[in-house]
């Protein structure tokens, strides 16, 4: 009798069969993965996507997300989002949507955790700066850079570069649909799992930027009353309890806004899945338009919110001042390395023998955190700092 109750390890094959039973037919199944560029034995008790998620979490680029920012620079305070906490919020929201739609939540998590790995320091300003500097040298784009990081730049294995992730995770990061070197042309669209991450990304940043914007004082709640979506939810929260403390009221409005939009997204996506009779992952990817989408009504309601964030926060004079400063000193760093590559660390310098120095310097600067870039600027430009 005792043998029957012995504890045992759940095998990968068992997880794969759970997927086949519980996921929707249009989900991506780990047992049907197109595999990795470099052959490796399967893991005994993790599916390929679970394993990819773990590889991403253990990567250098992932840890650096902690000191990279989007809107608020790291020294402005401990309250604000960094790219790491943004990434975790995206992963959380995307996971909720994926499970509700019976998509592969492990694949979604892996894509979500990797989706911002390619960002340089100082958010959009950093990206614009690198794009400008690289204009005649192959350009710069954070989505393509994320692929470069997982495919080439991470150094962790003796026999291949990069993390050797499964095709479906790499494909999920491939927003520009470039050829992935697998011998086949990319499908018209992202997988449903990758579409979920994309939408969760938007929902996450709109709302955490609202939160950070209000907390920092750059956005005022009075101004937000001009936005129908905000007004509607604010009234609802107020009528439920008019005496809520400011902080709690803000949080309640934002959580309700996220919930409303996530629910709308799930319902509209289900309508499309049924309407188009999507019966497999490749049916979904063959469609030119997105299947994971907001309803027309919600899409319209989101526009004034996005315009407001763009004008009042992303173009707030304090944000613009920081962004312009970042542009100036990232450009200065880039030019100094390029003029005298002997200042670069050994591993980076070694690449100069075979590669375009612009690309080598670009990868180096893009890999920096805000904090590292600031330190490096001080060391290289201030006469009394140790180099
Ligand atoms: Mg993002």
XYZ file of N, CA, C and O and ligand atoms in Angstrom, residues 70 83 86 90 115-116 119 201 205, ligand 1:
37
model
N 12.325 54.323 -17.113
C 11.582 54.736 -18.297
C 11.340 56.227 -18.251
O 11.751 56.955 -19.125
N 12.595 49.591 -14.796
C 12.223 48.633 -15.839
C 11.960 47.246 -15.256
O 11.185 46.481 -15.810
N 8.428 47.410 -13.748
C 7.526 47.478 -14.908
C 7.371 46.083 -15.518
O 6.259 45.623 -15.788
N 4.006 43.848 -16.042
C 3.580 43.339 -17.352
C 3.356 41.832 -17.258
O 2.348 41.294 -17.732
N 10.737 41.081 -22.492
C 10.288 42.031 -23.512
C 11.037 43.364 -23.487
O 11.115 44.038 -24.507
N 11.598 43.759 -22.342
C 12.285 45.049 -22.270
C 13.798 44.916 -22.110
O 14.475 45.904 -21.849
N 16.251 47.511 -23.877
C 16.295 48.956 -23.657
C 17.637 49.404 -23.106
O 18.196 48.772 -22.215
N 1.686 45.167 -21.752
C 2.729 46.197 -21.661
C 2.079 47.589 -21.669
O 2.354 48.434 -20.830
N 2.085 50.196 -18.499
C 2.782 51.487 -18.412
C 1.853 52.684 -18.343
O 2.138 53.640 -17.650
Mg 7.597 47.417 -21.645
